[in-house]
Amino acid sequence: MSEIVITKSPPLCGNIICSGSKNAALPILAATILTKGKNIIQNVPRLTDTENMLEILTALGGVCNININTVEVDFTDCREYSASYELMNTFRGSFFLAAPILSRMGRARISMPGGCPIGNRPIDLHLKGFAAMGAEIENGHGYVDLYCEKLKGAKIYLDFPSVGATENLIMAAVMAEGETIIENAAAEPEITDLANFLIKQGAKIHGAGSDTIKIFGVKCLEPVTYSVISDRIEAGTFMSAFAITGGHGKIENVNPVHLKPVTAKLREMGAYVDEHRNYINIDASKKLSSANIKTLPFPGFPTDMQAQFSALLCETEGSGIIVETVFENRFLHIGELNRMGANIRIDGRSSYIEGNKHLSGANVCAMDLRGGASLVLAGLCADGETRITGANHIKRGYENLCGKLRSIGANIFLE
Ligand code: EPZ
């Protein structure tokens, strides 16, 4: 099991480049199943999750060729409506396969999703939408079986603006019969990116990025070349790394519009952030003050940045409160931060974080992707050595994190 070893680092300084977005690449790669032909997807991050997705697409009959961060996926033939339980069960993104396989094959067998232990991760909103579009659904033995010869458009209201459910239902609707309206839809940039990919292929989608999305089913989609947006959470993690070490630098290949809540919070805490079309400059050399944060669906403060800010607030002037409203169990990193000398108290969905702590290096365990990132950030400013086990969680969502951080002065190595 690989470990990440970090020793206290100087203020980070320099230029760092973001990879493509994991959470945009996964649904877009799944959506290639909808096209009889070869799609070329660029700016795909090389991560465990994207590698697993490509393995599943191959098992379904897709012909995948990878050249660094460009992936060709040819689905002229789609032979299977399911892939191995082990493969599908390793990450949440596998459930994005449900709609494209069902739409293409008339049936789909998908394992109940795996992924981070940050909550029970139900799929009821996905299934409610599929049922509204005419699918028959069976649950059992850890699988969901979906059947429907031809999906029909429907009006669907999501009880929660679920990212995955919105993405699955868009993919179900693009070649369904008639019109589909998704209300209370999620508005994350990754959804707009999926929609833009499908629109480029000939889909008729209106309102992606808002809470109401209208899709008019078309007969077929054409294969295209498409470049995935950059990863806003990786960018936010790098901003936090500069901030927690009191450094300054430039983050390239980023869309500042996708980072507004994170940028606003860092500015409120006293950091200088300068936004440009595809890069951001940040200077956090001045001691930052604390802040209160409530995670919300986009455009609110992203839940995927909560753990990173939990670490950051340990080092700021004064105490802060973070309320996690999206997932019910996303504080797994708190115990590990306290092992490093933090003083964080949890009460339900709220965490109370004492500032001005001088963290000390310790042996800690990453239990989910972003929790692991928070431990990396803590290790950068902690006295002594921090050893993080469970680095496989981190490799699921960050491309070459250690190498990128080393390039701006971090003392961090993957063992
Ligand atoms: C996506 O997960 C992302 N993953 C997550 O990123 C991200 O945290 C999340 O969206 C929210 O932004 C991918 O895109 C692969 P949800 P997803 O459906 O789709 C409840 C990371 O670190 N819900 O928006 O699973 C659910 O329990 C990962 O990169 C239902 O109740 O998130 C949760 O409380 C972690 N029923 C809330 O909605 C459903 O059918 C948000 O979940 C579906 C979801």
XYZ file of C-alpha atoms and ligand atoms in Angstrom:
459
model
C 0.000 0.000 0.000
C 1.685 3.259 -1.102
C 2.367 6.005 1.396
C 2.901 9.733 0.996
C 5.723 11.166 3.115
C 5.828 14.916 3.760
C 8.096 17.133 5.840
C 7.484 20.756 6.727
C 7.815 22.791 3.557
C 8.811 26.414 2.927
C 6.153 28.827 1.581
C 5.268 27.273 -1.774
C 6.253 29.398 -4.723
C 6.020 29.031 -8.510
C 3.712 27.949 -11.341
C 1.549 24.845 -11.203
C -0.643 23.425 -13.978
C -4.078 21.857 -13.479
C -5.140 18.659 -15.205
C -8.502 17.959 -16.780
C -11.493 17.529 -14.481
C -12.046 14.012 -13.091
C -15.710 14.757 -12.494
C -16.216 15.986 -16.047
C -14.127 13.284 -17.736
C -15.978 10.365 -16.103
C -19.508 11.150 -17.405
C -18.116 12.252 -20.795
C -16.212 8.978 -21.194
C -19.380 7.078 -20.206
C -21.371 9.086 -22.758
C -19.167 7.800 -25.607
C -21.252 4.587 -25.405
C -24.088 6.558 -27.045
C -22.181 7.044 -30.314
C -21.549 4.446 -33.035
C -18.083 5.656 -33.964
C -14.822 7.056 -32.598
C -14.851 9.968 -30.144
C -11.570 11.672 -29.249
C -11.546 13.085 -25.715
C -8.677 15.421 -24.803
C -7.388 16.733 -21.437
C -8.398 13.496 -19.680
C -6.557 13.216 -16.335
C -4.640 9.942 -15.834
C -6.201 8.768 -12.555
C -7.258 5.455 -11.064
C -10.908 6.358 -11.648
C -10.445 7.299 -15.299
C -8.283 4.200 -15.906
C -11.031 2.051 -14.355
C -13.662 3.754 -16.522
C -11.634 2.964 -19.660
C -11.293 -0.661 -18.542
C -15.073 -0.879 -18.189
C -15.666 0.721 -21.605
C -13.314 -1.860 -23.125
C -15.178 -4.684 -21.380
C -18.439 -3.375 -22.874
C -17.019 -3.559 -26.394
C -15.474 -0.134 -26.814
C -12.033 0.143 -28.460
C -9.973 2.533 -26.323
C -6.596 4.013 -27.219
C -4.786 6.301 -24.791
C -2.045 8.754 -25.741
C -0.965 10.627 -22.602
C -4.097 12.715 -21.851
C -5.949 12.065 -25.118
C -8.313 9.100 -25.279
C -9.913 7.633 -28.406
C -13.042 5.595 -27.698
C -14.676 3.740 -30.594
C -18.106 2.297 -29.786
C -19.039 1.139 -33.285
C -19.884 -2.093 -31.479
C -21.311 -2.331 -27.978
C -21.452 -6.001 -26.997
C -22.243 -6.036 -23.277
C -24.769 -4.364 -20.989
C -22.689 -4.931 -17.835
C -19.095 -5.099 -16.613
C -17.434 -6.887 -13.700
C -18.705 -6.102 -10.220
C -15.149 -5.585 -8.961
C -14.458 -2.940 -11.597
C -17.746 -1.072 -11.269
C -17.747 -1.233 -7.498
C -14.462 0.647 -7.057
C -15.711 4.146 -7.806
C -18.899 6.199 -7.756
C -18.467 7.349 -11.331
C -19.318 3.858 -12.615
C -22.989 4.590 -12.042
C -22.820 7.152 -14.870
C -22.776 4.096 -17.141
C -26.400 3.239 -16.354
C -28.037 5.683 -18.756
C -25.759 5.324 -21.801
C -25.802 1.504 -21.629
C -29.596 1.443 -21.139
C -30.124 3.891 -24.003
C -27.809 1.942 -26.324
C -28.648 -1.655 -25.360
C -32.207 -1.502 -24.009
C -30.960 -2.949 -20.731
C -28.165 -2.328 -18.226
C -26.812 -4.168 -15.176
C -24.792 -1.839 -12.927
C -23.290 -2.612 -9.537
C -24.421 -0.454 -6.657
C -21.868 2.383 -6.703
C -18.669 2.372 -4.705
C -16.471 5.412 -4.124
C -15.691 7.444 -1.023
C -17.266 6.423 2.351
C -18.552 10.009 2.730
C -22.153 9.011 3.011
C -24.481 6.210 1.983
C -24.522 7.598 -1.571
C -28.066 6.499 -2.524
C -29.184 6.339 -6.165
C -32.920 6.797 -5.627
C -33.031 10.033 -7.642
C -31.331 8.342 -10.605
C -33.821 5.452 -10.465
C -36.835 7.749 -10.013
C -35.845 9.514 -13.222
C -35.270 6.292 -15.170
C -38.677 4.983 -14.031
C -40.344 8.220 -15.137
C -38.798 7.637 -18.584
C -40.285 4.131 -18.796
C -37.516 1.915 -17.476
C -38.290 -1.223 -15.475
C -35.957 -1.521 -12.489
C -34.876 -4.549 -10.433
C -32.538 -4.463 -7.435
C -30.683 -7.442 -6.078
C -27.350 -9.104 -5.323
C -25.608 -5.704 -5.279
C -26.742 -4.849 -8.776
C -29.362 -2.610 -10.366
C -30.978 -4.085 -13.502
C -32.649 -1.621 -15.881
C -34.812 -2.555 -18.886
C -36.386 -0.325 -21.538
C -36.551 -0.822 -25.302
C -36.942 2.903 -25.942
C -36.815 5.582 -23.234
C -39.490 8.248 -23.382
C -39.134 11.905 -22.427
C -40.571 12.906 -19.046
C -40.786 15.802 -16.632
C -38.589 14.979 -13.610
C -38.168 16.946 -10.388
C -35.031 16.091 -8.385
C -35.635 16.243 -4.617
C -31.949 17.230 -4.322
C -29.838 18.809 -7.121
C -27.819 15.612 -7.484
C -24.832 15.938 -9.842
C -24.803 12.284 -10.829
C -28.554 11.996 -11.221
C -28.616 15.126 -13.415
C -25.817 13.707 -15.585
C -27.391 10.266 -15.862
C -30.784 11.699 -16.813
C -29.294 14.010 -19.435
C -27.626 10.974 -21.024
C -30.892 9.002 -20.811
C -32.815 11.831 -22.471
C -30.612 12.772 -25.431
C -31.936 9.925 -27.633
C -35.242 9.283 -25.844
C -38.570 9.808 -27.593
C -39.795 13.372 -27.071
C -38.920 16.044 -24.540
C -37.433 15.657 -21.064
C -37.426 18.420 -18.478
C -35.196 18.061 -15.409
C -36.200 20.463 -12.643
C -34.102 21.284 -9.588
C -31.177 20.026 -11.641
C -27.590 20.377 -10.413
C -25.662 23.256 -12.036
C -22.043 22.207 -11.519
C -19.604 23.107 -14.356
C -19.039 19.397 -14.993
C -22.694 19.076 -16.016
C -22.351 21.939 -18.483
C -19.234 20.250 -19.854
C -21.111 16.971 -20.408
C -23.944 18.879 -22.085
C -21.503 20.754 -24.337
C -19.923 17.458 -25.390
C -23.352 15.978 -26.246
C -24.499 19.175 -28.017
C -21.363 19.049 -30.149
C -22.414 15.500 -31.127
C -25.869 16.760 -32.181
C -27.890 16.552 -28.960
C -30.569 19.162 -28.283
C -30.010 20.362 -24.691
C -31.056 23.730 -23.253
C -30.404 25.155 -19.778
C -27.410 23.098 -18.645
C -25.794 25.017 -15.779
C -29.199 26.203 -14.537
C -31.753 24.420 -12.343
C -34.002 23.544 -15.285
C -32.679 21.549 -18.218
C -34.730 20.733 -21.342
C -33.650 17.933 -23.675
C -35.303 17.039 -27.001
C -34.497 13.462 -28.031
C -32.681 12.994 -31.374
C -32.263 9.886 -33.539
C -28.477 9.598 -33.269
C -25.311 11.385 -32.196
C -22.120 11.875 -34.241
C -18.618 11.189 -32.854
C -16.517 14.309 -32.211
C -13.236 15.542 -30.743
C -13.741 17.270 -27.386
C -11.517 18.706 -24.653
C -12.580 18.299 -21.013
C -12.621 21.375 -18.751
C -9.883 21.786 -16.164
C -10.290 20.443 -12.641
C -11.620 23.207 -10.382
C -11.152 21.096 -7.252
C -7.518 20.387 -8.070
C -7.089 24.138 -8.637
C -8.769 24.898 -5.297
C -6.515 22.353 -3.611
C -3.429 24.097 -5.038
C -4.782 27.488 -3.889
C -5.140 25.969 -0.405
C -1.559 24.649 -0.563
C -0.204 28.131 -1.324
C -2.453 29.524 1.421
C -1.546 27.046 4.190
C 2.209 27.536 3.623
C 1.992 31.334 3.245
C 3.257 31.110 -0.306
C 2.447 32.696 -3.632
C 2.229 31.465 -7.207
C 0.362 30.991 -10.458
C -2.172 28.242 -11.147
C -2.493 27.578 -14.864
C -5.114 25.811 -17.029
C -7.970 26.900 -14.779
C -11.305 28.674 -15.360
C -11.636 31.268 -12.546
C -15.428 31.366 -13.071
C -15.606 27.787 -11.741
C -13.715 28.783 -8.591
C -15.645 31.885 -7.512
C -16.816 30.610 -4.068
C -13.293 29.400 -3.215
C -11.664 32.613 -4.437
C -14.223 34.726 -2.536
C -13.536 32.829 0.695
C -9.740 33.121 0.356
C -10.045 36.855 -0.329
C -12.292 37.178 2.753
C -9.505 35.470 4.732
C -6.950 37.994 3.459
C -5.321 36.269 0.494
C -4.644 38.225 -2.680
C -6.182 36.452 -5.696
C -5.849 37.820 -9.216
C -8.081 36.159 -11.846
C -7.276 35.889 -15.557
C -8.932 34.062 -18.458
C -7.142 30.718 -17.914
C -4.943 31.232 -14.855
C -5.005 32.616 -11.320
C -2.291 34.345 -9.291
C -2.474 33.939 -5.523
C -0.409 35.560 -2.763
C -1.047 34.323 0.784
C 2.199 35.544 2.333
C 0.195 37.593 4.844
C -1.194 35.650 7.845
C -4.779 34.703 6.940
C -7.744 35.210 9.228
C -10.287 32.483 9.836
C -13.740 32.183 8.237
C -17.036 30.333 8.465
C -18.021 28.078 5.564
C -21.195 26.246 4.564
C -20.936 23.782 1.681
C -23.727 23.981 -0.902
C -24.506 22.753 -4.422
C -22.937 24.937 -7.139
C -22.586 27.915 -7.219
C -22.196 27.603 -3.444
C -18.942 26.623 -1.714
C -18.067 23.141 -3.051
C -18.293 20.174 -0.694
C -15.186 18.818 -2.473
C -13.187 21.707 -0.960
C -14.481 21.257 2.615
C -11.726 18.946 3.830
C -8.961 21.112 2.383
C -10.317 24.187 4.201
C -10.627 22.185 7.424
C -6.831 21.897 7.353
C -6.339 25.517 6.286
C -8.451 26.911 9.138
C -6.179 25.183 11.665
C -3.430 27.608 10.645
C -5.400 30.848 10.382
C -5.864 33.622 12.969
C -8.941 32.826 15.086
C -11.444 29.970 14.992
C -13.845 28.978 12.221
C -16.905 26.836 11.617
C -17.495 24.588 8.616
C -20.999 23.194 7.986
C -21.193 20.253 5.546
C -24.701 20.257 4.066
C -24.183 17.945 1.055
C -22.862 14.653 2.491
C -23.674 13.194 5.886
C -20.305 11.647 6.665
C -17.644 13.890 5.220
C -15.595 14.556 8.379
C -13.454 11.392 8.300
C -10.317 13.543 8.024
C -11.025 15.464 11.262
C -9.797 12.687 13.565
C -6.591 12.458 11.566
C -6.058 16.245 11.657
C -6.567 16.156 15.450
C -3.879 13.469 15.597
C -1.588 16.126 14.080
C -2.384 18.597 16.857
C -5.491 20.246 15.440
C -8.358 21.037 17.799
C -11.527 20.389 15.803
C -14.840 19.492 17.417
C -17.683 17.912 15.440
C -21.344 18.475 16.287
C -23.588 16.843 13.704
C -22.859 18.433 10.350
C -20.813 21.259 11.879
C -17.100 21.287 12.671
C -15.605 23.887 15.029
C -11.978 24.542 14.117
C -9.555 26.311 16.471
C -7.011 28.421 14.623
C -3.357 29.242 15.293
C -2.520 25.582 15.876
C 1.041 24.543 15.108
C 0.383 21.146 13.605
C 2.922 18.393 14.147
C 3.767 15.597 11.743
C 2.231 12.179 12.496
C 1.300 8.846 10.914
C -2.205 9.400 9.528
C -4.602 7.594 7.229
C -6.460 8.929 4.192
C -9.973 7.461 4.231
C -11.401 9.312 1.245
C -10.121 11.363 -1.663
C -10.500 14.938 -0.418
C -9.820 13.974 3.196
C -6.503 12.647 1.942
C -5.834 15.990 0.249
C -6.463 17.775 3.567
C -3.831 15.587 5.241
C -1.335 16.481 2.496
C -2.012 20.180 3.119
C -1.587 19.716 6.888
C 1.669 17.831 6.331
C 3.084 20.734 4.307
C 2.946 23.065 7.320
C 3.307 20.559 10.205
C 6.575 20.333 12.143
C 8.432 17.105 11.429
C 7.395 14.222 9.204
C 3.873 13.175 8.196
C 3.265 9.733 6.723
C -0.086 9.255 4.977
C -1.282 5.713 4.339
C -4.212 5.132 2.003
C -2.528 7.138 -0.746
C -4.568 5.085 -3.233
C -7.554 7.269 -2.315
C -5.577 10.355 -3.340
C -4.414 8.803 -6.607
C -8.084 8.275 -7.544
C -8.560 12.015 -7.948
C -5.240 13.831 -8.368
C -2.864 13.363 -11.311
C 0.766 13.377 -10.089
C -0.070 15.400 -6.962
C 3.315 14.841 -5.312
C 5.278 15.750 -8.451
C 3.231 18.890 -9.020
C 3.587 20.058 -5.397
C 7.332 19.279 -5.418
C 7.667 21.551 -8.465
C 6.623 24.520 -6.292
C 8.853 23.609 -3.353
C 6.962 21.023 -1.303
C 8.912 18.322 0.534
C 6.599 15.488 -0.491
C 7.250 12.021 -1.868
C 5.200 8.954 -2.789
C 6.800 5.815 -1.323
C -20.543 14.014 -7.546
O -20.912 12.912 -6.737
C -19.022 14.062 -7.492
N -18.469 12.814 -8.010
C -18.558 14.263 -6.046
O -17.145 14.401 -6.067
C -19.173 15.551 -5.504
O -18.819 15.694 -4.143
C -20.693 15.495 -5.638
O -21.057 15.250 -7.014
C -21.365 16.790 -5.191
O -20.836 17.866 -5.910
C -18.389 12.634 -9.342
O -18.793 13.478 -10.130
C -17.767 11.339 -9.800
P -24.609 13.919 -5.695
P -22.447 12.406 -6.734
O -25.456 12.942 -6.403
O -23.024 12.543 -8.089
C -27.666 12.707 -2.336
C -14.937 14.007 -5.391
O -14.354 14.202 -4.312
N -28.269 11.832 -3.353
O -24.670 15.348 -6.102
O -22.490 11.082 -6.086
C -26.326 12.161 -1.855
O -26.508 11.226 -0.831
C -16.332 13.421 -5.388
O -14.464 14.264 -6.521
C -29.462 11.172 -3.049
O -30.007 11.334 -1.966
O -23.099 13.481 -5.757
C -25.622 13.386 -1.358
O -26.035 13.641 -0.025
C -16.835 13.095 -3.991
N -30.011 10.356 -3.982
C -26.145 14.482 -2.271
O -27.314 13.963 -2.915
C -29.429 10.164 -5.212
O -29.997 9.419 -6.034
C -25.166 14.909 -3.344
O -24.878 13.783 -4.129
C -28.219 10.824 -5.501
C -27.659 11.656 -4.557
